PDB file of C-alpha atoms in Angstrom:
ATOM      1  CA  UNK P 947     125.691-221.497-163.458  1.00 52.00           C
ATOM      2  CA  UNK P 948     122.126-221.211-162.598  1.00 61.00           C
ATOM      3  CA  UNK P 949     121.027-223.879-160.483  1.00 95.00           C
ATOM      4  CA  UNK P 950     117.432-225.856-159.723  1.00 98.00           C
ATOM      5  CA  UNK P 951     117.790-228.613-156.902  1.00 97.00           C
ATOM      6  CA  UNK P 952     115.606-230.686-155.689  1.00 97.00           C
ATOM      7  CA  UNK P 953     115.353-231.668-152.058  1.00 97.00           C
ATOM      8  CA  UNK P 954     113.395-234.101-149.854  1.00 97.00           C
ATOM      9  CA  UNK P 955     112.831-233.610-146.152  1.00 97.00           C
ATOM     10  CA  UNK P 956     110.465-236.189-143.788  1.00 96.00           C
ATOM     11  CA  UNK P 957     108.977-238.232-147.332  1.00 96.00           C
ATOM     12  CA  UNK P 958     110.355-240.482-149.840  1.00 95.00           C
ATOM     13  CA  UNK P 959     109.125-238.992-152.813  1.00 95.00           C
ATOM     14  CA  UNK P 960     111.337-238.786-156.225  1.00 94.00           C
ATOM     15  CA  UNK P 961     110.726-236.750-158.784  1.00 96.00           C
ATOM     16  CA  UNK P 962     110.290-237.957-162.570  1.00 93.00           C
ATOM     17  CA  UNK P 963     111.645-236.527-165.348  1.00 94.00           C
ATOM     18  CA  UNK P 964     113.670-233.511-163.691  1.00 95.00           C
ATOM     19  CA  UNK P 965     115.473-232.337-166.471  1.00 94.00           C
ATOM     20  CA  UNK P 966     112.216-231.649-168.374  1.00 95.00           C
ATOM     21  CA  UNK P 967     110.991-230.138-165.158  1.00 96.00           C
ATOM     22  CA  UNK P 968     114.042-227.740-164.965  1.00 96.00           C
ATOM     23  CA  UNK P 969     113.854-226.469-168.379  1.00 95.00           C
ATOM     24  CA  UNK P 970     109.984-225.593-167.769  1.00 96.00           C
ATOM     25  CA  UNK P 971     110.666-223.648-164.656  1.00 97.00           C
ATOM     26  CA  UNK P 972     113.955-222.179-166.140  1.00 96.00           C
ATOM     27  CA  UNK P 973     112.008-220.790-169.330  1.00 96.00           C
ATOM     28  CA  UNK P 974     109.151-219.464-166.761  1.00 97.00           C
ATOM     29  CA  UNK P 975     111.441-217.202-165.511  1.00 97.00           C
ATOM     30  CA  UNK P 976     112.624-216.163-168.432  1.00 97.00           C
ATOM     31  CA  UNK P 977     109.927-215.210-169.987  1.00 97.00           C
ATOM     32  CA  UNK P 978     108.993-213.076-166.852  1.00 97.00           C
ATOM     33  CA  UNK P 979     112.082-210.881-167.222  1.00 97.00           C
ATOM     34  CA  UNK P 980     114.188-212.223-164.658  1.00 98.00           C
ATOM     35  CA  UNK P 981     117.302-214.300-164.413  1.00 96.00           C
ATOM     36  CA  UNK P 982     117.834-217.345-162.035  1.00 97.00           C
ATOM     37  CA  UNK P 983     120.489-217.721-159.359  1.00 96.00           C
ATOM     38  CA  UNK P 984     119.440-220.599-157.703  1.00 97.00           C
ATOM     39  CA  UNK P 985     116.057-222.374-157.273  1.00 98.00           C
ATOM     40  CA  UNK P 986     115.450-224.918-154.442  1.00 98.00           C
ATOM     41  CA  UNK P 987     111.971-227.317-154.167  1.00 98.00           C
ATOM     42  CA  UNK P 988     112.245-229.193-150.712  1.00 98.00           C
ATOM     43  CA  UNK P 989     109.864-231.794-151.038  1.00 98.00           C
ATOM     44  CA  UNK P 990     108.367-232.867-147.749  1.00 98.00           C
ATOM     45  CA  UNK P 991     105.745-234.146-145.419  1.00 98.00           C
ATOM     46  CA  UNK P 992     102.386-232.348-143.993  1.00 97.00           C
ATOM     47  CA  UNK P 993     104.036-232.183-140.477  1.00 97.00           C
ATOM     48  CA  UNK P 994     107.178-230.562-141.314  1.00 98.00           C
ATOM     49  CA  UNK P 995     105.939-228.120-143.206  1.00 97.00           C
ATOM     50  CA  UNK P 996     103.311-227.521-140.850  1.00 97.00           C
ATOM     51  CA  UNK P 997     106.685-226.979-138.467  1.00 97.00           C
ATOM     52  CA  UNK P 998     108.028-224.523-141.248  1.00 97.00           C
ATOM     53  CA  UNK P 999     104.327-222.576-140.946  1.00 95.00           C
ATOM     54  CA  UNK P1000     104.393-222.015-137.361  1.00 96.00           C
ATOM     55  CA  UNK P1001     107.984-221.398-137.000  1.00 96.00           C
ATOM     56  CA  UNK P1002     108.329-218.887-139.776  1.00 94.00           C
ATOM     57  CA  UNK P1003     104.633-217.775-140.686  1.00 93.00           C
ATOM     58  CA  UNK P1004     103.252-218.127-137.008  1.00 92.00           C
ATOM     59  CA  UNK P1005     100.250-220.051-138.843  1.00 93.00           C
ATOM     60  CA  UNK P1006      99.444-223.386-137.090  1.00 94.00           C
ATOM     61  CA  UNK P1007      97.580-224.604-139.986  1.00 93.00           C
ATOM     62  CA  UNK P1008      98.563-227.144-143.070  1.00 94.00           C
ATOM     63  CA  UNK P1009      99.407-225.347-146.523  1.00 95.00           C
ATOM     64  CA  UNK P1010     100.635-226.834-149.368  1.00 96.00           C
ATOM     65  CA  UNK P1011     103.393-224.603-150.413  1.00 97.00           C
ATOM     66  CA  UNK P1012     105.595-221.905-148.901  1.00 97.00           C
ATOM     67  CA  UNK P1013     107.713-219.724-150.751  1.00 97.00           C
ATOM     68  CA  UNK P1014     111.040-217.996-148.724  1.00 97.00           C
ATOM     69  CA  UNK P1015     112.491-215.175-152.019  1.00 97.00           C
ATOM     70  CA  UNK P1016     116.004-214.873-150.959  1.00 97.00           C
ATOM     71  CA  UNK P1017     116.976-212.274-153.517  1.00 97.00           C
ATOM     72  CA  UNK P1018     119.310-209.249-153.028  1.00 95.00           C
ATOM     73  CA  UNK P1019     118.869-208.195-156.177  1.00 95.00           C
ATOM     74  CA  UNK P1020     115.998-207.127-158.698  1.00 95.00           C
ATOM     75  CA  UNK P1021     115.097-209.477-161.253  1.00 97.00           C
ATOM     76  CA  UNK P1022     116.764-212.267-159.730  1.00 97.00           C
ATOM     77  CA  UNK P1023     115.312-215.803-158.477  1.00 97.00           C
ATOM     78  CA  UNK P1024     117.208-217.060-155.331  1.00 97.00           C
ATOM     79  CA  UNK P1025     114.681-219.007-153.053  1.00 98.00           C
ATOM     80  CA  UNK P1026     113.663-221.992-151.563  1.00 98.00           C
ATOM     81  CA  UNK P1027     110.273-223.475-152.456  1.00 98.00           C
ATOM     82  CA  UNK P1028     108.778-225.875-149.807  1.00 98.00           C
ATOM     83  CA  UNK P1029     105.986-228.355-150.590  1.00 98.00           C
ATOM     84  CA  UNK P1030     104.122-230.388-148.879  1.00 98.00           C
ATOM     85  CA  UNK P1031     103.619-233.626-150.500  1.00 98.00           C
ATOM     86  CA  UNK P1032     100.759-234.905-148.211  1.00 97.00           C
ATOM     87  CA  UNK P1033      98.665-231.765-149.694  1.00 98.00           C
ATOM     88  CA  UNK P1034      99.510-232.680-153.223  1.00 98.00           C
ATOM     89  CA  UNK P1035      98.135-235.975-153.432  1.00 98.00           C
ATOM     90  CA  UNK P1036      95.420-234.635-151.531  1.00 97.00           C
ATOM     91  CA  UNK P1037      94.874-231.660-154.025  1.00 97.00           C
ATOM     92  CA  UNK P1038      95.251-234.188-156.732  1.00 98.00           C
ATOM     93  CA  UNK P1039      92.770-236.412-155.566  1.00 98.00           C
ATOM     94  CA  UNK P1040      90.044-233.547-154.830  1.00 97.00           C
ATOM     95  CA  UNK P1041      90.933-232.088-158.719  1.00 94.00           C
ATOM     96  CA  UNK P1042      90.900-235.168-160.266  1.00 97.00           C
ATOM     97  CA  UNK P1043      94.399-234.795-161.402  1.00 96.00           C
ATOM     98  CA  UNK P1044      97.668-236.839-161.202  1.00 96.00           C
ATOM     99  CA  UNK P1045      99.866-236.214-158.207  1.00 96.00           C
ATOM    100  CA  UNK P1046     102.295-235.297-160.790  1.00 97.00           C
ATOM    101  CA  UNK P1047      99.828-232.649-162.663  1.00 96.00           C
ATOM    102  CA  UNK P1048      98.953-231.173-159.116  1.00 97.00           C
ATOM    103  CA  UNK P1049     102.770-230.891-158.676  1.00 98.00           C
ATOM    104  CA  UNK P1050     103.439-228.596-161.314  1.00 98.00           C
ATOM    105  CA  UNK P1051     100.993-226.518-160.881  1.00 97.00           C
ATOM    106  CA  UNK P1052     102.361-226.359-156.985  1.00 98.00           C
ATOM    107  CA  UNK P1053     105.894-225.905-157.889  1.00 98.00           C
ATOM    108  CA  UNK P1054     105.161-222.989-161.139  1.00 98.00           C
ATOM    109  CA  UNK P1055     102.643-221.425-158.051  1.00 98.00           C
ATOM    110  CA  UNK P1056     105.228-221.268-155.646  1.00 98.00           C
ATOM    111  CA  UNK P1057     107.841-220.003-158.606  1.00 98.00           C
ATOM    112  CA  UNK P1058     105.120-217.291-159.262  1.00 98.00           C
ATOM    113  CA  UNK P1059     105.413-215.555-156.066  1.00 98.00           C
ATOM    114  CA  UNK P1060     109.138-215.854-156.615  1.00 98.00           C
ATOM    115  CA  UNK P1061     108.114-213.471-159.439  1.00 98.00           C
ATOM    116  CA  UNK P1062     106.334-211.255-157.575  1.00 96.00           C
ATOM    117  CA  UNK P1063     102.977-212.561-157.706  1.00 97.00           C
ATOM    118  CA  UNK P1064     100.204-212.348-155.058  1.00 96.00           C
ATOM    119  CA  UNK P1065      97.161-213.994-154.090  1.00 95.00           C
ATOM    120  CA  UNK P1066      95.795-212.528-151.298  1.00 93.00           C
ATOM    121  CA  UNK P1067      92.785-210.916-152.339  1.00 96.00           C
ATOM    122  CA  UNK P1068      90.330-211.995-155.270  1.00 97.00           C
ATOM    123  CA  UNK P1069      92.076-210.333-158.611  1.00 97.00           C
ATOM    124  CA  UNK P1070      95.123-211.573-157.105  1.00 97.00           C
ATOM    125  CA  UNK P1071      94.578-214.775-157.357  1.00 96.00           C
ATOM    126  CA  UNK P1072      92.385-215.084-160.357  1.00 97.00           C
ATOM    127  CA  UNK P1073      95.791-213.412-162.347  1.00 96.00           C
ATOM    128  CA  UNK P1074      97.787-216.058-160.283  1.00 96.00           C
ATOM    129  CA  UNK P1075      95.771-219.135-161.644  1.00 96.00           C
ATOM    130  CA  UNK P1076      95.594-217.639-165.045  1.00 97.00           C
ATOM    131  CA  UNK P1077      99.607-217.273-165.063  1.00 97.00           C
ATOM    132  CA  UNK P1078      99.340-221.381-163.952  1.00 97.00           C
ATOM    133  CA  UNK P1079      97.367-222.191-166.157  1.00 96.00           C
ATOM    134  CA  UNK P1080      99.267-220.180-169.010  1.00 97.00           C
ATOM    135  CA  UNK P1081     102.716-221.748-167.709  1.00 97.00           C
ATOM    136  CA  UNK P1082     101.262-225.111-167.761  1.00 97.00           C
ATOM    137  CA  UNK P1083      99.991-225.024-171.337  1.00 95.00           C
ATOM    138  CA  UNK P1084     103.913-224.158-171.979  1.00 93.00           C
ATOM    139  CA  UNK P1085     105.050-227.313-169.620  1.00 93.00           C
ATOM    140  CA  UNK P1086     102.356-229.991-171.533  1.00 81.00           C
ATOM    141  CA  UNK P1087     103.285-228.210-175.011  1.00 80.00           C
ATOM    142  CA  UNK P1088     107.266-228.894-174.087  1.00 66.00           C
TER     143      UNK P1088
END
């Protein structure tokens, strides 16, 4: 049975409504053609995902999301999804959006790499933000 869990590490945050929230994700990846194995968010602090960065990434800098694909096999979703929540309520505050709002988009950007989505350079990321915003629409339409 497919799986999405949801994890805290270093924060006390909970999650509301994460039953709507794993339907949204779940029907993301359908719709991108692959099947999910097992999905993990670990919610946590700026430090210990600043931890994660340098231990994994060798970046000493804070990020708001890193993405570890798991995967053995094509077209499946088996990873862990890390977020900082720190950066979200930051982010949310700077965009004028809800922590919640600023959430989702962190969570669907994270799943997007997951899908094989980049955004290194320029066009990269300008089709990454249009896939959030698309997947979004879906999530507020649910």
């Amino acid at each position: 049975m497919p799986k999405i869990n949801f994890f805290t590490e270093d924060t006390n945050y909970t999650l509301k409504g994460k039953n709507a929230v794993k339907k949204w994700i779940s029907e993301t990846i359908l719709a991108e053609g692959y099947q999910l194995a097992e999905l993990n968010f670990i919610f946590c602090s700026d430090d210990y995902l600043l931890r994660i960065n340098q231990d994994f990434l060798e970046h000493d800098y804070y990020t708001d999301v890193i993405t570890f694909d798991n995967s053995e096999e094509l077209k499946t979703i088996l990873g862990d999804i890390f977020i900082s929540i720190d950066r979200v309520k930051d982010n949310a505050k700077q965009n004028g959006a809800t922590t919640f709002d600023e959430l989702c988009r962190i969570m669907i950007h994270g799943t997007l790499h997951l899908l094989g989505y980049k955004d290194k350079s320029k066009k990269d990321k300008i089709d990454m933000t249009a896939k959030e915003d698309l997947y979004l629409e879906k999530r507020n339409k649910a």
